[in-house]
mmCIF file of C-alpha atoms in Angstrom:
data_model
loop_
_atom_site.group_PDB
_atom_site.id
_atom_site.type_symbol
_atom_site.label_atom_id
_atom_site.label_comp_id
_atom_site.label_asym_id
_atom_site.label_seq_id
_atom_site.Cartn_x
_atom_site.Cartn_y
_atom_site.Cartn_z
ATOM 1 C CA UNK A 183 -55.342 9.504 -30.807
ATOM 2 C CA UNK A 184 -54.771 13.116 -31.001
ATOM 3 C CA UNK A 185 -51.965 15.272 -32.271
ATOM 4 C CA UNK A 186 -52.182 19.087 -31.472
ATOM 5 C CA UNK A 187 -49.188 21.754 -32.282
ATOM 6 C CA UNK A 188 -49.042 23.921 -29.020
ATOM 7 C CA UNK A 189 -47.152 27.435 -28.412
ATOM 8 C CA UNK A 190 -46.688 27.285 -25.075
ATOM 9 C CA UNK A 191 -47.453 25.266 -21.597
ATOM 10 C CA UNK A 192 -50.792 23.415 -21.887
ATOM 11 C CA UNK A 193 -52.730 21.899 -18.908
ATOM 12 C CA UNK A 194 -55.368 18.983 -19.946
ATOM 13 C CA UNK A 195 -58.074 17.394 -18.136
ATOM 14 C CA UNK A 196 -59.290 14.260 -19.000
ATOM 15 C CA UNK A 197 -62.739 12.619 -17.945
ATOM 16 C CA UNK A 198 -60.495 9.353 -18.235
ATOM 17 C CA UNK A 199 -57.005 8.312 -17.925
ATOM 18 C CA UNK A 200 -54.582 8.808 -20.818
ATOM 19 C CA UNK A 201 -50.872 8.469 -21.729
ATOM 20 C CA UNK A 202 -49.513 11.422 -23.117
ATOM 21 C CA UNK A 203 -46.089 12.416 -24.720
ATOM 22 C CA UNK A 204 -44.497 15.559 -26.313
ATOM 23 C CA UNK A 205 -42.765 16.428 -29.178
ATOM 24 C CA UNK A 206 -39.989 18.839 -29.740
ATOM 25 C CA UNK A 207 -38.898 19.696 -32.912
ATOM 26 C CA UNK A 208 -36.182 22.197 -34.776
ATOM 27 C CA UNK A 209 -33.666 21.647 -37.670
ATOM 28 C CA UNK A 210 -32.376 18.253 -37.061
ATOM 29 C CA UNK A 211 -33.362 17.819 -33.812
ATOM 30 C CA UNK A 212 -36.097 15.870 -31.866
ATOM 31 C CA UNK A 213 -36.725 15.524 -28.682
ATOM 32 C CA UNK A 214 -39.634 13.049 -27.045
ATOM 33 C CA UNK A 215 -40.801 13.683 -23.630
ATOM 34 C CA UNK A 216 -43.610 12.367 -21.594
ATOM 35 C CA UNK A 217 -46.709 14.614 -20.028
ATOM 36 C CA UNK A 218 -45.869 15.396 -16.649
ATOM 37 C CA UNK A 219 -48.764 14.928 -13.982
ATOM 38 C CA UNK A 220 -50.104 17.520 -12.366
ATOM 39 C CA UNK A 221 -50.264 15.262 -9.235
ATOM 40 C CA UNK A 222 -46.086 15.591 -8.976
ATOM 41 C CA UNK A 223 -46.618 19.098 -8.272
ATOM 42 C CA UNK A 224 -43.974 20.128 -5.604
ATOM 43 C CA UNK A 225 -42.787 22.786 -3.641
ATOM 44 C CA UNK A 226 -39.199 22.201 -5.211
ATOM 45 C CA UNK A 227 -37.801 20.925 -8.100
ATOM 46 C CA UNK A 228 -34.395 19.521 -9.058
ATOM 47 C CA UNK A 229 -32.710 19.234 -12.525
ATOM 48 C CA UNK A 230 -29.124 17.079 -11.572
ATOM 49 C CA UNK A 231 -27.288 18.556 -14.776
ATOM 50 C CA UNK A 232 -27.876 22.138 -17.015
ATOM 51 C CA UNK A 233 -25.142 23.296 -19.291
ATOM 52 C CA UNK A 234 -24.489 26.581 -19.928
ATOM 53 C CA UNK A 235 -22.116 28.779 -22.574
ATOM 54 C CA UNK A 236 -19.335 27.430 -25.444
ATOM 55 C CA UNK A 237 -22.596 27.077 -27.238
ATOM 56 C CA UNK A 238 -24.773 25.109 -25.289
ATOM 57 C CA UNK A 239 -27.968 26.659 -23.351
ATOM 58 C CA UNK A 240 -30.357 25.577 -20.718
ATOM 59 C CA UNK A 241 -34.201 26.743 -20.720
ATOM 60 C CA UNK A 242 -36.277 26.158 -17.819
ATOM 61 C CA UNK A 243 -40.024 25.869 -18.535
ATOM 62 C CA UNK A 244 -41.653 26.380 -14.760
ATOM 63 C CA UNK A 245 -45.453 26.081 -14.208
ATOM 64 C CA UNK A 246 -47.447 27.446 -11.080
ATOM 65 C CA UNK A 247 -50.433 25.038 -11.184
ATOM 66 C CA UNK A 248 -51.762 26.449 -7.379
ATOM 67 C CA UNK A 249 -53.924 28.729 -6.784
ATOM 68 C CA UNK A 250 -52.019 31.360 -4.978
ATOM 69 C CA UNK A 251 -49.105 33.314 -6.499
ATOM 70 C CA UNK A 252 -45.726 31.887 -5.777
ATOM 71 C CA UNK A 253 -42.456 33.831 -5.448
ATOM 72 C CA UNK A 254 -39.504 31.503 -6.899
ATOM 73 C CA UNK A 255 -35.665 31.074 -5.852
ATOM 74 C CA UNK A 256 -33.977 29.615 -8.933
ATOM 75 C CA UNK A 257 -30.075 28.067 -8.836
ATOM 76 C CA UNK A 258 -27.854 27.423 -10.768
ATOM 77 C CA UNK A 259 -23.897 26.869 -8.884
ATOM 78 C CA UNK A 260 -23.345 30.249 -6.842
ATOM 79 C CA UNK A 261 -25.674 32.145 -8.741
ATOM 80 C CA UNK A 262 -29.632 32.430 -7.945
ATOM 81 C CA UNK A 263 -32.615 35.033 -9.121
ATOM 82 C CA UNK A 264 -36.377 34.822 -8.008
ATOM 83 C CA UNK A 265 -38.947 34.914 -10.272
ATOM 84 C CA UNK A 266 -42.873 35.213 -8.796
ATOM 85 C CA UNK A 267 -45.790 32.867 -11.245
ATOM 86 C CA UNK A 268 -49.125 33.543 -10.973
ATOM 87 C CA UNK A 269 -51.874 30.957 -10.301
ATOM 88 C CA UNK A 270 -52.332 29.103 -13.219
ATOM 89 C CA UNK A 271 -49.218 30.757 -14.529
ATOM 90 C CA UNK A 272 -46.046 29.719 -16.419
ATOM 91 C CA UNK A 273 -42.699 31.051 -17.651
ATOM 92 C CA UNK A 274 -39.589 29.509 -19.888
ATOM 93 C CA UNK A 275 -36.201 30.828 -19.653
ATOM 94 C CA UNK A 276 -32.563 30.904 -20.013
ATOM 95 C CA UNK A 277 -30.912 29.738 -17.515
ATOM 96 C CA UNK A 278 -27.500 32.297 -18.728
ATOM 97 C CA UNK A 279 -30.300 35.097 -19.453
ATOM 98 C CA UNK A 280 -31.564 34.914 -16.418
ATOM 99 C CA UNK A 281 -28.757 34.393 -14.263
ATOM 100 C CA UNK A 282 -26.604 37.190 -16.085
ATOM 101 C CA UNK A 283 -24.048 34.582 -16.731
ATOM 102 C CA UNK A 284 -21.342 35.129 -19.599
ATOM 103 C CA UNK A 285 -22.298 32.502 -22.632
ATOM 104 C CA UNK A 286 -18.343 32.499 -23.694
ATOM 105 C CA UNK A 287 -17.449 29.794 -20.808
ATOM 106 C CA UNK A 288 -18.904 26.265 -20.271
ATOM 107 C CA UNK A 289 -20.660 25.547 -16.806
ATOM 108 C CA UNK A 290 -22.262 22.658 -15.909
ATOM 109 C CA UNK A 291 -24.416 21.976 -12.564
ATOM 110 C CA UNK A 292 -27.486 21.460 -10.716
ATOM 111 C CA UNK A 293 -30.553 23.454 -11.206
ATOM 112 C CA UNK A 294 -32.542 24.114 -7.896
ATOM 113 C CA UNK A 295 -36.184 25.871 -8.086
ATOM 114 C CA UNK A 296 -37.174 26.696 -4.504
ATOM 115 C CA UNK A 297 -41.083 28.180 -3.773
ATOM 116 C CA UNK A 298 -41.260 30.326 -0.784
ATOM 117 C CA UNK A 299 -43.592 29.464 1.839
ATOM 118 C CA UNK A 300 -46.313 32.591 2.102
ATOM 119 C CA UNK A 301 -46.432 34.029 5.515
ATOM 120 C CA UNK A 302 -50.024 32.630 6.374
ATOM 121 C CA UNK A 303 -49.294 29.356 4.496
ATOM 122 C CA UNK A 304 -51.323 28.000 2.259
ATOM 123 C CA UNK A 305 -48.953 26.795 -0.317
ATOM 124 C CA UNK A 306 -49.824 23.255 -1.747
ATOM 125 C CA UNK A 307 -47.355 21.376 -3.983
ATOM 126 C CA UNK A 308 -48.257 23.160 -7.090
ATOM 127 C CA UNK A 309 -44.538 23.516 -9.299
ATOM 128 C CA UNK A 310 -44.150 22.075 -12.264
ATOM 129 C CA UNK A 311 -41.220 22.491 -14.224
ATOM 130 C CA UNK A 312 -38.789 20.663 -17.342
ATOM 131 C CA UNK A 313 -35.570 21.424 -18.323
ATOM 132 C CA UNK A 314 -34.041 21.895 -22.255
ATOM 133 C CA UNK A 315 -30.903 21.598 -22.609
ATOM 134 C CA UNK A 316 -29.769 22.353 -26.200
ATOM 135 C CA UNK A 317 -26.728 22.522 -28.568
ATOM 136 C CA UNK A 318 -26.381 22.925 -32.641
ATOM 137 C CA UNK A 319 -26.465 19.215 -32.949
ATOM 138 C CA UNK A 320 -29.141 18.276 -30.125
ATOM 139 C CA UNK A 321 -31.981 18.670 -27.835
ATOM 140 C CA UNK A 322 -32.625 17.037 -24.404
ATOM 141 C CA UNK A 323 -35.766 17.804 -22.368
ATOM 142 C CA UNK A 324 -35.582 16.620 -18.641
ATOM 143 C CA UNK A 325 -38.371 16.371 -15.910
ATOM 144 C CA UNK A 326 -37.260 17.182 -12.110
ATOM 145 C CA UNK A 327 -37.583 13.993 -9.985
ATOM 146 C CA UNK A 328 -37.628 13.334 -6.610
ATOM 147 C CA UNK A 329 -34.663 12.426 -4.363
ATOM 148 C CA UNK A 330 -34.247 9.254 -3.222
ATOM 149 C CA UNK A 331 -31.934 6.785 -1.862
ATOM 150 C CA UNK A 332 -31.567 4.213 -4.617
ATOM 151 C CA UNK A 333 -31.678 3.868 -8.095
ATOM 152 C CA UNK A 334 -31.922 1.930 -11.231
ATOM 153 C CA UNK A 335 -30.814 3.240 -15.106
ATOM 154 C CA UNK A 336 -32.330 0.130 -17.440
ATOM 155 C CA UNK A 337 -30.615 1.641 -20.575
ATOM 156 C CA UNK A 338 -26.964 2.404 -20.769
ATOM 157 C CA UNK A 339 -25.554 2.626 -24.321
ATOM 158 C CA UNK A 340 -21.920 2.267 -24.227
ATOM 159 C CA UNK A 341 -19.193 1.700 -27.172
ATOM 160 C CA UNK A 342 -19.964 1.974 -31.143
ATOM 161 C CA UNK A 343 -20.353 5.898 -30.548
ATOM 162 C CA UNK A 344 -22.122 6.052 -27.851
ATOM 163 C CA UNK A 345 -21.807 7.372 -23.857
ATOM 164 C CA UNK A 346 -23.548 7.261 -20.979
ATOM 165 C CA UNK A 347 -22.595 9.826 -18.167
ATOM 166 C CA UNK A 348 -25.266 9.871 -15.703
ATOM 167 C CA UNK A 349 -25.675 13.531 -13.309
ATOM 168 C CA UNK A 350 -26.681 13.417 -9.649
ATOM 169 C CA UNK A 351 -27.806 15.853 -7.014
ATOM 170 C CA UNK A 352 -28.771 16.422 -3.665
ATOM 171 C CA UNK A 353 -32.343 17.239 -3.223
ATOM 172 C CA UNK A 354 -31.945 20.526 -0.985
#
């Protein structure tokens, strides 16, 4: 076992297979997340739910693992920006910064990052990306995940407290 503070988004290589997780920290809050493969690289990602404004933000953490520059459509609702990451690149950030959207009103929606295809081609599956979404009182970290067609939640917490809302999205 090894424990190692980071600053920023870390690639590892390993001569042999290993679990990994992450750990998020700030006052009062914790967040556990698990490494994501560099094999789920894709061409786009999808985050079902972000929530933005009435003091909640969204940070998107995006990682170009390819080896070619990639120029990057991110949505959120009606309102997109591109972004280009360098090979080996990454960026993190607000999805209201970013977007220019007013923090004084509560939205809530999809996230969609897009990579656009280079004229030549040459583009391999290469994004990475997670998604923070944050409050005073808490601190979620999502991967994207793939569409598919059916499903299965194995924890839903429900009464003494507790709520389970679950988010969905098309994949385009």
């Amino acid at each position: 076992r090894a424990a190692l503070a980071v600053t920023g988004v870390v690639r590892v290589r390993s001569s042999e297979p290993l679990a990994a997780i992450e750990r998020s920290t700030a006052a009062g809050k914790l967040a556990i997340n698990a490494g994501v493969p560099v094999s789920d690289g894709a061409l786009s990602l999808v985050f079902p739910h972000a929530v933005t404004g009435a003091g909640y933000s969204s940070a998107l953490t995006l990682a170009n693992t390819g080896s070619l520059p990639v120029t990057l459509t991110v949505a959120f609702g009606a309102s997109t920006g591109a972004l280009r990451l360098d090979p080996n690149g990454s960026a993190r950030l607000s999805i209201a910064d970013f977007l220019g959207l007013p923090v004084d009103t509560i939205r809530a929606g999809a996230v969609r990052v897009t990579a656009q295809a280079p004229v030549f081609g040459g583009l391999t599956p290469a994004l990475l990306g997670v998604l923070d979404i944050e409050n005073s009182t808490g601190l979620v970290t999502m991967g994207s995940r793939p569409a598919a067609t059916e499903f299965v939640f194995p924890h839903v917490a429900h009464g003494n407290g507790l709520f389970t809302g679950l988010a969905f999205a098309a994949g385009d």
